[in-house]
Amino acid sequence: MSSRLQNWWLPDEGIARIVIQAAIQQYLGPDALVKRGENEGKSGYWITGPRMLTAVCLFPNL
């Protein structure tokens, strides 16, 4: 069964590219992608995946 992929923006505040690049497929599956980019003049990441990242994914120790 194929999931519909969605795109969303994540500011890079405190998130190193190497960290998000290494972990994205663990949290969102093998089809997930991360691309560096800008949104409204702010740098960050464009994420493509079947669901959104949650705070628990990004900050598991909270």
mmCIF file of C-alpha atoms in Angstrom:
data_model
loop_
_atom_site.group_PDB
_atom_site.id
_atom_site.type_symbol
_atom_site.label_atom_id
_atom_site.label_comp_id
_atom_site.label_asym_id
_atom_site.label_seq_id
_atom_site.Cartn_x
_atom_site.Cartn_y
_atom_site.Cartn_z
ATOM 1 C CA MET A 1 0.000 0.000 0.000
ATOM 2 C CA SER A 2 1.423 3.363 -0.999
ATOM 3 C CA SER A 3 1.103 6.400 1.279
ATOM 4 C CA ARG A 4 0.614 9.864 -0.099
ATOM 5 C CA LEU A 5 3.714 11.952 0.533
ATOM 6 C CA GLN A 6 3.397 15.454 1.965
ATOM 7 C CA ASN A 7 5.841 18.374 2.090
ATOM 8 C CA TRP A 8 6.388 20.675 5.024
ATOM 9 C CA TRP A 9 8.942 23.114 6.389
ATOM 10 C CA LEU A 10 11.152 22.728 9.464
ATOM 11 C CA PRO A 11 13.378 25.644 10.594
ATOM 12 C CA ASP A 12 16.965 24.564 11.218
ATOM 13 C CA GLU A 13 17.149 26.191 14.653
ATOM 14 C CA GLY A 14 19.410 23.877 16.642
ATOM 15 C CA ILE A 15 19.123 20.960 14.194
ATOM 16 C CA ALA A 16 22.291 19.920 12.373
ATOM 17 C CA ARG A 17 21.799 18.707 8.806
ATOM 18 C CA ILE A 18 23.779 15.521 9.415
ATOM 19 C CA VAL A 19 21.479 14.615 12.324
ATOM 20 C CA ILE A 20 18.188 15.094 10.506
ATOM 21 C CA GLN A 21 19.526 13.488 7.323
ATOM 22 C CA ALA A 22 20.612 10.381 9.251
ATOM 23 C CA ALA A 23 17.373 10.018 11.235
ATOM 24 C CA ILE A 24 14.586 11.042 8.848
ATOM 25 C CA GLN A 25 13.950 7.590 7.373
ATOM 26 C CA GLN A 26 13.959 6.012 10.814
ATOM 27 C CA TYR A 27 11.029 8.228 11.835
ATOM 28 C CA LEU A 28 9.136 8.635 8.557
ATOM 29 C CA GLY A 29 10.027 5.555 6.521
ATOM 30 C CA PRO A 30 12.159 4.792 3.461
ATOM 31 C CA ASP A 31 10.407 7.301 1.182
ATOM 32 C CA ALA A 32 11.201 10.292 3.411
ATOM 33 C CA LEU A 33 13.497 13.010 2.058
ATOM 34 C CA VAL A 34 15.198 16.095 3.494
ATOM 35 C CA LYS A 35 16.338 19.052 1.398
ATOM 36 C CA ARG A 36 18.049 22.178 2.660
ATOM 37 C CA GLY A 37 16.246 25.349 1.649
ATOM 38 C CA GLU A 38 14.587 28.593 2.649
ATOM 39 C CA ASN A 39 11.059 29.595 3.537
ATOM 40 C CA GLU A 40 10.123 33.251 3.947
ATOM 41 C CA GLY A 41 13.819 34.159 4.208
ATOM 42 C CA LYS A 42 14.636 31.628 6.946
ATOM 43 C CA SER A 43 16.940 28.668 6.437
ATOM 44 C CA GLY A 44 15.810 25.181 7.274
ATOM 45 C CA TYR A 45 14.685 21.906 5.762
ATOM 46 C CA TRP A 46 11.958 20.887 3.360
ATOM 47 C CA ILE A 47 10.749 17.483 4.512
ATOM 48 C CA THR A 48 8.855 15.045 2.293
ATOM 49 C CA GLY A 49 7.207 12.054 3.915
ATOM 50 C CA PRO A 50 3.991 10.146 4.583
ATOM 51 C CA ARG A 51 3.405 11.937 7.910
ATOM 52 C CA MET A 52 4.776 14.870 9.903
ATOM 53 C CA LEU A 53 7.608 14.679 12.366
ATOM 54 C CA THR A 54 6.406 15.100 15.938
ATOM 55 C CA ALA A 55 8.157 16.705 18.908
ATOM 56 C CA VAL A 56 8.788 13.187 20.240
ATOM 57 C CA CYS A 57 10.673 12.310 17.041
ATOM 58 C CA LEU A 58 12.777 15.452 17.215
ATOM 59 C CA PHE A 59 13.296 15.575 20.984
ATOM 60 C CA PRO A 60 12.881 12.040 22.417
ATOM 61 C CA ASN A 61 14.133 13.039 25.882
ATOM 62 C CA LEU A 62 11.350 15.573 26.535
#
